[in-house]
Coordinates of C-alpha atoms and ligand atoms in Angstrom, one line a residue:
M76 CA -22.0 23.2 -45.4
S77 CA -23.2 19.6 -45.7
L78 CA -21.1 16.8 -47.3
S79 CA -23.2 14.1 -48.7
K80 CA -22.1 10.4 -48.9
T81 CA -19.5 9.5 -51.2
P82 CA -20.6 7.7 -54.6
A83 CA -19.9 4.2 -55.7
S84 CA -16.2 3.8 -56.3
W85 CA -14.6 4.4 -59.7
Q86 CA -13.0 1.0 -59.5
T87 CA -16.3 -0.2 -60.9
H88 CA -14.8 1.0 -64.3
L89 CA -11.7 -1.1 -64.5
P90 CA -11.4 -4.2 -66.5
H91 CA -11.3 -7.3 -64.1
G92 CA -7.7 -7.7 -62.5
S93 CA -6.3 -4.2 -63.9
T94 CA -5.3 -1.1 -61.8
Y95 CA -5.3 2.6 -62.2
D96 CA -2.2 4.6 -61.2
A97 CA -3.2 8.0 -60.6
S98 CA 0.0 9.3 -60.2
A99 CA 1.4 7.9 -63.3
A100 CA -1.5 9.0 -65.4
G101 CA -1.0 12.5 -64.3
A102 CA 2.9 12.5 -64.7
G103 CA 3.1 11.9 -68.5
T104 CA 2.2 13.8 -71.8
P105 CA -0.1 12.6 -74.7
V106 CA 3.1 13.3 -76.8
G107 CA 5.0 10.8 -74.7
V108 CA 2.3 8.2 -75.6
W109 CA 2.4 9.1 -79.5
Q110 CA 6.0 8.5 -79.6
R111 CA 5.5 5.0 -78.4
H112 CA 2.8 4.5 -81.0
W113 CA 4.8 5.8 -83.9
A114 CA 7.7 3.6 -82.7
D115 CA 6.0 0.5 -82.3
E116 CA 3.5 0.4 -85.1
P117 CA 4.8 2.9 -87.6
E118 CA 2.3 1.6 -90.4
R119 CA -0.8 1.2 -88.5
I120 CA -3.5 3.8 -89.7
C121 CA -4.6 6.2 -86.9
L122 CA -6.7 8.6 -88.7
M123 CA -8.6 8.6 -92.0
D124 CA -11.0 10.6 -93.9
P125 CA -14.5 9.1 -95.0
L126 CA -13.2 8.3 -98.3
G127 CA -10.7 6.3 -96.7
N128 CA -7.4 8.3 -97.3
G129 CA -5.4 7.4 -94.1
L130 CA -2.6 8.5 -92.1
T131 CA -0.2 5.9 -90.7
W132 CA 1.5 6.7 -87.2
R133 CA 4.6 7.4 -89.4
Q134 CA 2.9 9.9 -91.5
F135 CA 1.4 11.4 -88.3
E136 CA 4.9 12.0 -86.8
E137 CA 6.4 13.2 -90.2
G138 CA 3.2 15.5 -90.9
S139 CA 3.2 17.0 -87.4
R140 CA 7.1 17.3 -87.3
K141 CA 7.0 19.3 -90.8
K142 CA 4.3 21.7 -89.5
A143 CA 6.1 22.2 -86.2
E144 CA 9.1 22.9 -88.1
Q145 CA 7.1 25.6 -90.2
L146 CA 5.6 27.2 -86.8
H147 CA 9.1 27.5 -85.4
A148 CA 10.4 29.0 -88.6
A149 CA 7.5 31.5 -88.5
G150 CA 9.1 32.3 -85.2
L151 CA 6.8 30.5 -82.9
R152 CA 8.2 29.1 -79.5
A153 CA 7.2 27.1 -76.7
G154 CA 4.5 28.6 -74.3
Q155 CA 3.3 31.0 -77.0
R156 CA -0.2 30.7 -78.1
V157 CA -1.6 29.3 -81.4
L158 CA -5.4 30.0 -82.3
C159 CA -6.9 27.1 -84.1
S160 CA -10.2 27.7 -85.9
S161 CA -11.1 25.3 -88.8
E162 CA -13.3 22.7 -90.1
S163 CA -12.2 19.3 -88.9
S164 CA -9.7 17.8 -91.2
L165 CA -6.4 15.6 -91.1
E166 CA -4.3 18.5 -91.8
G167 CA -5.9 20.5 -89.1
I168 CA -5.2 17.6 -86.7
L169 CA -1.6 17.6 -87.9
A170 CA -1.4 21.3 -87.2
H171 CA -2.8 20.6 -83.5
A172 CA -0.4 17.9 -83.0
A173 CA 2.5 20.1 -84.3
C174 CA 1.7 22.8 -81.5
L175 CA 1.7 20.3 -78.9
R176 CA 4.9 18.8 -80.0
L177 CA 6.6 22.3 -80.2
G178 CA 5.3 23.2 -76.6
A179 CA 3.0 25.8 -78.0
V180 CA -0.4 26.3 -76.5
A181 CA -3.4 25.6 -78.6
L182 CA -6.3 27.9 -78.5
P183 CA -9.2 25.7 -80.2
T184 CA -11.9 28.4 -81.4
N185 CA -15.3 27.8 -82.7
T186 CA -15.5 28.5 -86.3
A187 CA -18.9 30.1 -85.9
Y188 CA -17.4 32.9 -83.9
R189 CA -17.9 36.4 -85.3
E190 CA -15.6 39.2 -85.1
A191 CA -16.3 40.6 -81.6
E192 CA -16.1 37.0 -80.3
L193 CA -12.6 36.2 -81.8
A194 CA -11.3 39.5 -80.9
H195 CA -12.1 39.0 -77.3
V196 CA -10.2 35.5 -77.3
I197 CA -7.2 37.3 -79.1
G198 CA -7.0 40.1 -76.9
D199 CA -7.2 37.9 -73.9
A200 CA -4.8 35.1 -74.8
R201 CA -2.5 37.1 -77.2
P202 CA -1.8 34.4 -79.7
S203 CA 1.3 34.6 -81.8
A204 CA 0.0 32.8 -84.8
A205 CA -3.4 31.4 -86.1
I206 CA -4.5 28.4 -88.2
V207 CA -7.7 28.9 -90.1
D208 CA -9.5 27.8 -93.2
Q209 CA -11.5 31.0 -94.0
T210 CA -10.2 34.3 -95.4
Q211 CA -13.0 36.2 -93.5
R212 CA -11.5 34.7 -90.2
A213 CA -8.1 35.6 -91.3
D214 CA -9.1 39.0 -92.0
W215 CA -10.9 39.5 -88.6
I216 CA -7.7 37.9 -87.1
K217 CA -5.5 40.4 -88.8
K218 CA -7.7 43.3 -88.0
S219 CA -7.5 42.4 -84.2
D220 CA -3.8 42.0 -84.2
P221 CA -1.9 42.6 -87.4
G222 CA 1.3 40.9 -85.7
I223 CA -0.4 37.4 -85.7
K224 CA 1.0 34.8 -88.2
I225 CA -1.7 33.3 -90.2
F226 CA -1.5 29.9 -91.6
S227 CA -3.9 27.5 -93.4
P228 CA -4.3 24.0 -91.9
D229 CA -2.0 22.7 -94.8
M230 CA 0.6 25.4 -94.2
Q231 CA 1.9 24.9 -97.6
T232 CA 5.2 27.0 -97.9
L233 CA 8.1 27.2 -100.4
Q234 CA 10.5 28.8 -97.7
E235 CA 13.4 26.8 -96.5
I236 CA 12.8 25.6 -93.1
D237 CA 15.3 24.6 -90.2
S238 CA 14.7 21.0 -89.5
S239 CA 16.9 20.8 -86.5
V240 CA 14.2 22.1 -84.1
E241 CA 13.9 20.0 -81.0
L242 CA 10.4 18.6 -80.6
D243 CA 8.6 16.5 -77.8
K244 CA 10.3 18.3 -75.0
V245 CA 7.0 19.4 -73.1
G246 CA 6.7 18.5 -69.5
P247 CA 3.5 17.2 -68.0
L248 CA 2.8 20.5 -66.3
D249 CA 3.3 22.6 -69.2
P250 CA 0.2 24.1 -70.7
A251 CA -1.2 22.3 -73.6
L252 CA -4.4 24.2 -74.6
I253 CA -6.6 27.0 -73.5
G254 CA -10.4 26.5 -73.9
Y255 CA -12.6 29.6 -73.5
T256 CA -15.5 29.0 -71.4
S257 CA -17.6 31.6 -69.4
G258 CA -19.1 30.7 -66.2
T259 CA -21.2 33.6 -64.9
T260 CA -19.2 36.5 -66.2
G261 CA -20.5 36.8 -69.6
R262 CA -17.1 37.4 -71.0
P263 CA -15.4 34.0 -71.8
K264 CA -12.1 33.2 -69.9
G265 CA -9.4 30.6 -70.7
A266 CA -9.4 27.3 -69.0
V267 CA -5.4 26.2 -69.1
L268 CA -5.1 22.5 -69.6
S269 CA -1.8 20.8 -69.0
H270 CA -0.4 17.9 -71.1
A271 CA -1.1 15.8 -67.8
N272 CA -4.6 16.9 -67.7
L273 CA -5.3 15.8 -71.0
L274 CA -3.4 12.6 -70.6
A275 CA -5.0 11.7 -67.2
S276 CA -8.5 12.1 -68.8
V277 CA -7.8 9.9 -71.7
E278 CA -6.2 7.2 -69.7
A279 CA -9.2 6.9 -67.5
L280 CA -11.4 6.7 -70.8
R281 CA -9.4 4.2 -72.0
L282 CA -9.9 1.9 -69.0
A283 CA -13.4 2.7 -68.6
W284 CA -14.6 2.3 -72.0
R285 CA -12.2 -0.6 -72.9
W286 CA -10.8 1.6 -75.6
S287 CA -8.3 -0.4 -77.5
A288 CA -6.1 -0.3 -80.8
Q289 CA -8.9 -2.2 -82.5
D290 CA -11.4 0.5 -81.8
R291 CA -12.4 2.9 -85.0
L292 CA -14.3 6.1 -84.0
V293 CA -16.7 8.0 -86.2
L294 CA -15.7 11.2 -85.2
C295 CA -18.0 14.0 -86.3
L296 CA -17.8 16.3 -83.4
P297 CA -16.1 19.7 -83.9
L298 CA -12.5 19.7 -82.9
F299 CA -12.7 23.0 -81.0
H300 CA -14.2 21.9 -78.0
M301 CA -13.4 19.2 -75.5
H302 CA -15.9 16.7 -76.6
G303 CA -14.4 16.2 -80.2
L304 CA -11.0 17.2 -79.4
G305 CA -10.1 16.0 -75.8
V306 CA -12.2 12.8 -75.8
G307 CA -12.6 11.9 -79.5
L308 CA -9.1 13.0 -80.8
H309 CA -6.9 12.6 -78.0
G310 CA -8.7 9.5 -76.8
T311 CA -8.1 7.6 -80.1
L312 CA -4.5 8.8 -80.4
H313 CA -4.0 7.6 -76.7
A314 CA -5.5 4.2 -77.2
G315 CA -3.9 3.7 -80.4
G316 CA -6.8 3.0 -82.1
S317 CA -8.0 4.9 -85.2
A318 CA -10.6 7.5 -86.3
V319 CA -12.7 8.3 -89.3
V320 CA -12.7 12.1 -89.1
L321 CA -15.7 13.9 -90.5
A322 CA -16.1 17.7 -91.4
G323 CA -19.4 17.7 -89.4
F324 CA -22.6 15.9 -88.7
D325 CA -24.3 14.3 -91.6
P326 CA -26.2 11.0 -90.9
D327 CA -25.6 9.4 -94.1
V328 CA -21.8 9.9 -94.0
V329 CA -22.0 8.7 -90.6
F330 CA -23.7 5.5 -91.7
D331 CA -21.3 5.1 -94.6
S332 CA -18.4 5.6 -92.5
I333 CA -19.3 2.7 -90.2
E334 CA -20.0 0.6 -92.8
D335 CA -17.1 1.4 -95.1
H336 CA -14.6 1.6 -92.4
D337 CA -15.7 -1.1 -89.8
A338 CA -16.1 1.6 -87.1
T339 CA -16.7 0.2 -83.5
L340 CA -17.4 3.7 -81.7
F341 CA -19.9 6.9 -82.1
F342 CA -19.8 9.9 -79.8
G343 CA -22.3 12.5 -80.0
V344 CA -24.1 15.3 -78.3
P345 CA -28.0 14.3 -77.5
T346 CA -29.0 16.4 -80.6
L347 CA -27.2 13.9 -82.6
Y348 CA -29.1 10.8 -81.1
H349 CA -32.3 12.9 -81.6
R350 CA -31.4 13.2 -85.0
L351 CA -30.3 9.6 -85.7
V352 CA -33.2 7.7 -83.9
D353 CA -35.8 8.6 -86.7
H354 CA -33.5 7.9 -89.4
P355 CA -34.3 5.3 -91.9
R356 CA -30.8 3.6 -91.5
V357 CA -30.7 4.0 -87.8
N358 CA -30.3 0.2 -87.1
E359 CA -27.0 0.4 -88.9
L360 CA -25.7 1.6 -85.7
S361 CA -26.5 -1.8 -84.1
R362 CA -22.9 -3.2 -85.3
L363 CA -21.1 -0.5 -83.1
R364 CA -19.3 -1.8 -79.9
L365 CA -20.1 1.3 -77.9
C366 CA -22.1 4.7 -78.4
V367 CA -21.4 7.4 -75.9
S368 CA -23.2 10.8 -75.3
G369 CA -22.4 14.0 -73.5
S370 CA -21.9 17.6 -73.2
A371 CA -25.5 18.0 -72.4
P372 CA -28.5 15.8 -70.5
L373 CA -29.7 13.0 -72.6
P374 CA -33.3 12.6 -71.9
A375 CA -34.0 9.0 -70.5
E376 CA -36.8 8.5 -73.1
L377 CA -34.3 9.3 -76.0
H378 CA -32.0 6.5 -74.4
G379 CA -34.9 4.2 -74.3
Q380 CA -35.9 5.0 -78.0
F381 CA -32.3 4.5 -79.1
E382 CA -32.1 1.3 -77.5
K383 CA -35.1 -0.1 -79.2
A384 CA -34.0 1.0 -82.8
T385 CA -30.4 -0.2 -82.3
G386 CA -30.0 -2.6 -79.3
Q387 CA -27.4 0.0 -78.2
R388 CA -27.6 1.1 -74.6
I389 CA -26.0 4.4 -74.9
V390 CA -23.1 5.0 -72.1
E391 CA -24.0 8.7 -70.9
R392 CA -20.9 10.7 -69.4
Y393 CA -20.3 13.9 -67.9
G394 CA -17.5 16.5 -68.5
M395 CA -16.3 20.1 -68.8
T396 CA -13.8 22.2 -70.7
E397 CA -12.1 22.8 -67.3
T398 CA -11.8 19.4 -66.2
A399 CA -12.1 17.1 -69.4
M400 CA -14.0 14.0 -68.4
L401 CA -15.3 13.4 -65.0
V402 CA -18.1 10.6 -64.6
S403 CA -19.3 8.0 -67.0
N404 CA -21.9 5.1 -66.9
P405 CA -19.9 1.9 -66.8
T406 CA -19.4 -0.2 -69.8
D407 CA -19.5 -3.5 -68.3
G408 CA -21.8 -2.7 -65.5
E409 CA -25.4 -1.2 -65.5
R410 CA -26.0 1.7 -67.7
R411 CA -28.5 3.8 -65.9
P412 CA -30.6 6.3 -68.2
G413 CA -30.7 9.7 -66.8
T414 CA -27.7 9.5 -64.6
V415 CA -24.1 10.3 -65.9
G416 CA -22.8 7.4 -64.0
L417 CA -19.8 6.9 -61.5
P418 CA -16.6 8.9 -61.0
L419 CA -14.0 8.1 -63.7
P420 CA -10.6 6.3 -62.4
G421 CA -8.6 8.8 -60.7
V422 CA -11.6 11.3 -60.2
E423 CA -13.1 12.3 -56.8
V424 CA -16.6 13.7 -56.6
R425 CA -18.5 15.1 -54.0
L426 CA -21.7 16.9 -53.4
R427 CA -21.7 19.8 -51.1
G428 CA -24.4 22.5 -50.0
E429 CA -28.1 22.6 -50.5
P430 CA -29.0 22.1 -53.3
A431 CA -25.9 20.0 -53.6
E432 CA -23.0 21.4 -56.0
I433 CA -20.7 18.9 -57.7
E434 CA -17.2 19.5 -56.5
V435 CA -14.2 17.6 -58.2
K436 CA -10.5 16.7 -57.9
G437 CA -8.2 14.8 -59.9
P438 CA -5.2 14.9 -62.2
N439 CA -7.5 15.5 -65.1
V440 CA -8.7 19.0 -63.7
F441 CA -7.1 22.3 -64.6
S442 CA -5.3 24.5 -62.5
G443 CA -6.7 27.8 -63.2
Y444 CA -8.0 30.3 -65.7
W445 CA -5.6 32.2 -67.9
E446 CA -4.3 35.5 -66.2
R447 CA -7.5 35.4 -63.8
P448 CA -6.3 34.7 -60.4
D449 CA -9.7 36.2 -58.9
A450 CA -11.9 33.7 -61.1
T451 CA -9.6 30.8 -60.4
A452 CA -9.8 31.5 -56.5
E453 CA -13.4 31.7 -56.8
A454 CA -13.7 28.4 -58.7
F455 CA -11.9 26.2 -56.3
T456 CA -12.7 25.5 -52.6
E457 CA -10.3 25.8 -49.7
D458 CA -9.2 22.1 -50.2
D459 CA -8.8 22.4 -53.9
F460 CA -12.0 20.8 -55.2
F461 CA -13.3 22.6 -58.3
R462 CA -16.9 23.8 -58.0
T463 CA -18.5 22.5 -61.4
G464 CA -21.5 25.1 -61.0
D465 CA -23.7 21.9 -61.8
L466 CA -26.1 20.4 -59.2
G467 CA -26.4 16.8 -58.4
E468 CA -27.6 13.9 -56.3
Y469 CA -26.7 10.2 -56.1
D470 CA -29.4 7.6 -56.9
D471 CA -29.9 4.3 -54.6
E472 CA -26.9 2.8 -56.3
G473 CA -24.6 5.9 -56.0
Y474 CA -25.0 6.8 -59.7
L475 CA -24.8 10.5 -60.2
R476 CA -27.7 12.5 -61.8
I477 CA -27.2 16.0 -62.6
S478 CA -30.2 17.8 -61.2
G479 CA -29.7 21.2 -62.3
R480 CA -27.3 24.3 -62.6
A481 CA -26.2 26.8 -60.1
K482 CA -24.4 28.8 -63.0
E483 CA -26.6 30.8 -65.7
L484 CA -26.1 28.5 -68.6
I485 CA -27.9 27.4 -71.7
I486 CA -26.7 24.3 -73.6
S487 CA -28.1 24.3 -77.1
G488 CA -27.4 21.3 -79.3
G489 CA -24.2 20.8 -76.9
Y490 CA -22.8 24.4 -77.3
N491 CA -22.6 26.6 -74.2
V492 CA -24.5 29.8 -74.5
Y493 CA -24.1 32.5 -71.7
P494 CA -27.5 34.4 -71.1
R495 CA -25.6 37.4 -69.9
E496 CA -23.7 37.8 -73.3
V497 CA -26.7 37.6 -75.4
E498 CA -28.6 40.0 -73.4
E499 CA -25.8 42.6 -73.4
A500 CA -25.5 42.0 -77.1
I501 CA -29.5 42.3 -77.5
R502 CA -29.6 45.4 -75.2
L503 CA -27.4 47.3 -77.8
H504 CA -30.5 47.5 -80.2
P505 CA -32.0 50.9 -80.1
D506 CA -35.7 49.6 -79.9
V507 CA -35.1 47.3 -76.8
E508 CA -35.4 48.7 -73.1
E509 CA -34.7 45.4 -71.3
A510 CA -34.0 41.8 -72.3
A511 CA -33.7 38.7 -70.4
V512 CA -32.5 35.3 -72.1
V513 CA -33.3 32.0 -70.7
G514 CA -33.4 28.3 -72.0
T515 CA -36.6 26.7 -72.8
A516 CA -37.0 23.1 -73.1
S517 CA -36.5 21.8 -76.9
P518 CA -36.5 18.1 -78.2
E519 CA -34.0 18.9 -80.7
W520 CA -31.7 21.3 -79.1
G521 CA -32.3 20.2 -75.5
E522 CA -32.6 23.9 -74.6
S523 CA -33.5 26.7 -77.2
V524 CA -32.4 30.4 -76.5
T525 CA -35.4 32.3 -75.7
A526 CA -35.5 36.1 -75.4
Y527 CA -38.0 38.1 -73.5
L528 CA -38.0 41.8 -74.3
V529 CA -39.5 44.9 -73.2
V530 CA -39.6 47.1 -76.4
R531 CA -39.8 50.5 -77.4
K532 CA -40.9 49.6 -80.9
D533 CA -41.7 46.2 -82.2
V534 CA -38.6 43.8 -82.8
P535 CA -39.3 40.8 -85.1
L536 CA -37.1 37.9 -84.4
D537 CA -35.4 38.0 -87.8
D538 CA -34.5 41.8 -87.3
L539 CA -33.2 40.8 -84.2
R540 CA -31.0 38.1 -85.4
S541 CA -29.7 40.2 -88.2
F542 CA -28.9 42.8 -85.7
L543 CA -26.9 40.2 -83.6
A544 CA -25.2 38.7 -86.5
K545 CA -22.1 41.1 -86.1
E546 CA -21.6 40.3 -82.6
L547 CA -22.6 36.9 -81.8
A548 CA -22.2 33.4 -83.3
P549 CA -25.4 32.3 -84.9
Y550 CA -26.0 29.4 -82.5
K551 CA -26.2 32.0 -79.6
H552 CA -28.9 33.8 -81.4
P553 CA -32.6 33.6 -79.9
R554 CA -34.6 31.0 -81.6
I555 CA -37.8 32.3 -79.8
L556 CA -38.7 35.6 -78.8
Y557 CA -41.5 37.2 -76.6
V558 CA -42.3 40.7 -76.2
V559 CA -43.7 41.5 -72.7
D560 CA -44.8 44.4 -70.8
R561 CA -42.4 44.1 -68.2
L562 CA -40.1 41.5 -66.7
P563 CA -40.9 39.5 -63.7
R564 CA -38.9 40.7 -60.7
N565 CA -38.7 39.6 -57.0
A566 CA -39.0 42.0 -54.0
L567 CA -35.3 42.9 -54.6
G568 CA -35.7 43.8 -58.1
K569 CA -34.0 40.7 -59.6
I570 CA -35.5 39.2 -62.7
Q571 CA -37.3 36.0 -62.0
K572 CA -35.6 33.7 -64.7
H573 CA -36.8 30.6 -63.3
R574 CA -40.5 31.8 -64.2
L575 CA -39.4 32.9 -67.7
A576 CA -37.7 29.4 -68.3
A577 CA -40.8 27.7 -67.1
G578 CA -42.8 29.6 -69.4
Q579 CA -45.0 31.1 -66.6
V580 CA -44.6 34.5 -67.3
L581 CA -46.3 37.2 -69.2
P582 CA -47.0 39.8 -66.6
D583 CA -50.6 39.9 -67.9
D584 CA -50.9 36.5 -66.5
E585 CA -50.2 37.4 -62.9
Ligands
MLC673 C1 -26.0 24.9 -85.3 N1 -27.1 25.7 -85.1 C2 -27.5 25.9 -83.9 C3 -26.6 25.1 -83.3 N2 -25.7 24.3 -84.2 N3 -28.3 26.4 -83.2 C4 -28.5 26.1 -82.0 N4 -27.6 25.2 -81.2 C5 -26.7 24.8 -81.8 N5 -25.8 23.9 -81.1 C6 -27.8 26.5 -86.2 C7 -26.9 27.4 -87.0 O1 -26.7 28.6 -86.6 C8 -27.8 27.4 -88.3 O2 -28.6 28.4 -88.2 C9 -28.4 26.1 -88.3 O3 -28.4 25.9 -86.9 C10 -28.0 25.1 -89.2 O4 -26.5 25.2 -89.1 P1 -25.6 23.9 -89.2 O5 -24.2 24.1 -89.0 O6 -26.1 23.1 -90.4 O7 -26.1 22.9 -88.2 P2 -25.7 21.5 -87.7 O8 -24.4 21.1 -88.4 O9 -26.9 20.7 -87.9 O10 -25.2 21.6 -86.4 C11 -25.8 21.1 -85.3 C12 -24.9 20.2 -84.3 C13 -23.9 21.1 -83.9 C14 -25.7 19.5 -83.4 C15 -24.1 19.1 -85.3 O11 -24.4 22.3 -83.1 C16 -22.7 20.3 -83.3 O12 -22.0 19.8 -83.8 N6 -23.0 20.4 -81.8 C17 -21.8 19.7 -81.0 C18 -21.2 20.7 -80.2 C19 -20.0 20.1 -79.3 O13 -19.2 19.4 -79.8 N7 -20.1 20.4 -78.1 C20 -19.4 20.0 -77.2 C21 -18.7 21.1 -76.1 S1 -17.6 20.3 -74.9 P3 -29.2 29.5 -89.1 O14 -30.1 30.4 -88.3 O15 -27.9 30.0 -89.7 O16 -30.1 28.6 -90.2 C22 -18.4 19.9 -73.3 C23 -17.9 19.3 -72.4 C24 -18.4 17.8 -72.5 O17 -19.6 20.3 -73.3 O18 -18.9 17.3 -71.5 O19 -18.3 17.2 -73.6
AMP674 P1 -18.2 23.0 -71.4 O1 -18.2 24.4 -70.5 O2 -18.7 23.5 -72.8 O3 -17.3 22.1 -71.3 O4 -19.9 22.3 -70.7 C1 -19.7 21.8 -69.4 C2 -21.1 21.5 -69.1 O5 -21.8 20.7 -69.9 C3 -21.2 21.0 -67.5 O6 -20.8 21.9 -66.6 C4 -22.4 20.6 -67.6 O7 -23.4 21.5 -67.1 C5 -22.8 20.0 -69.1 N1 -22.8 18.6 -69.4 C6 -21.6 18.0 -70.0 N2 -21.9 16.6 -69.9 C7 -23.3 16.6 -69.3 C8 -24.2 15.5 -69.3 N3 -24.0 14.2 -69.5 N4 -25.4 15.9 -68.6 C9 -25.8 16.9 -68.3 N5 -24.9 18.1 -68.4 C10 -23.8 17.8 -69.1

């Protein structure tokens, strides 16, 4: 295996004269930092909704304490898992903070998940409690495991609670959250992130993005994935800044929030920038201090259009559920479109093999998958670098460019879709003989889930999607469907997916 040259140093990210202490960053907990904030500035606003109803640090402390006491009264103890699946809200955030303060492990779960997807997460992680905002989801959870205690995010209760619970005792290496992600196996596995992993990542971002107590983020990304939760929410609480928490992405609410609340930061997946760039109010984004994009490749052309419309040069960065944030374009240096930048403080990045895979190490990198020693062993090299499954190269200035993926993965609108999971669900359809699923280029979604089917009887796209409705979240459903005579295979019988993705197929064209 060949190891290529090392990229430009992460020192580039540091503000002039400052240092980054990797061992300190990896030795604390987010809760430890929050304790300092609520002790030092109890009346400072940390979170608000778009109407301006705010939470001060004192209210954050009290609200999360109350919820932690309620979870404890219901029997929840440190180390047990809590499935969290609701639309973003201040109450939901307090519930998340309550889990971390109690030492319980948060299981953030996509609200689009259907019964079968939830059942898989529940069967695997065996949560003791769930915090959900929909009766249908609560019913599915109960069906999967009647022993799970179910709460709404506001956790209203009339019962007397024991307020002598000891909180904030978690250690850096204790598990803080489990993010479900798949890799190549089709069935999602849980990436266990420690409190120190979360802290190390947001400390690097604080330095790299000059994130300060004066910053106010418009946070419209869902809080059940790394981007909204690990970057947006945890970054805000770490820096001691504030966030306007939106229930979802609506351009007008984003523009109004920026104006009404003097926001300084906006984070989005490329699909959001694609939708914003043509909006009549787009130039209102010009007043922000910083716009960041991640979770999927930001086309260089969109970067240019956005700069033209707003004067903002988007900072593109790269991360993963397993590692939190890894690489970012600099805030004070050159921001290179089409690249994800330079390794963040504390993160080692190397390229190995041909084509070169990106391998990473650092205090932000998780230590393994939940109860999957086999998958964990496969994911790390002999010298403890994590294999990202992404392919990369450095440009002439040492900026990392993501050139492809070694893993089979489609990223649609920032959500990961695993072709194998979709293929397995499609194959259950009685009229489908064979199915291959690939991502095809889409200006809005980045990639669109595209199915190639060999059928016994015609299967219209809408029928296929209704058939999948019970098994798969709607964002995983094919948006494009081709019926073909046969799937292209190589001499070993393996389906040639690259040819499908490039639109080269149909067997008749051969
Ligand atoms: C919604 N739909 C999608 C979709 N999101 N289809 C494909 N891909 C997606 N991502 C579908 C719905 O199922 C529905 O279909 C229709 O679009 C409208 O639904 P909606 O809920 O109104 O959509 P909208 O609110 O517009 O959602 C689009 C979006 C959302 C871009 C705002 O997808 C989103 O918030 N994406 C961000 C995901 C994210 O946070 N990723 C971070 C992962 S962490 P139908 O058929 O019912 O009409 C990570 C690590 C890192 O990757 O580095 O950050
Ligand atoms: P997830 O498992 O949801 O955390 O998704 C992680 C994957 O998203 C990475 O392995 C990359 O493939 C992809 N990703 C994240 N950020 C970027 C980016 N800026 N450019 C390209 N791909 C990205």
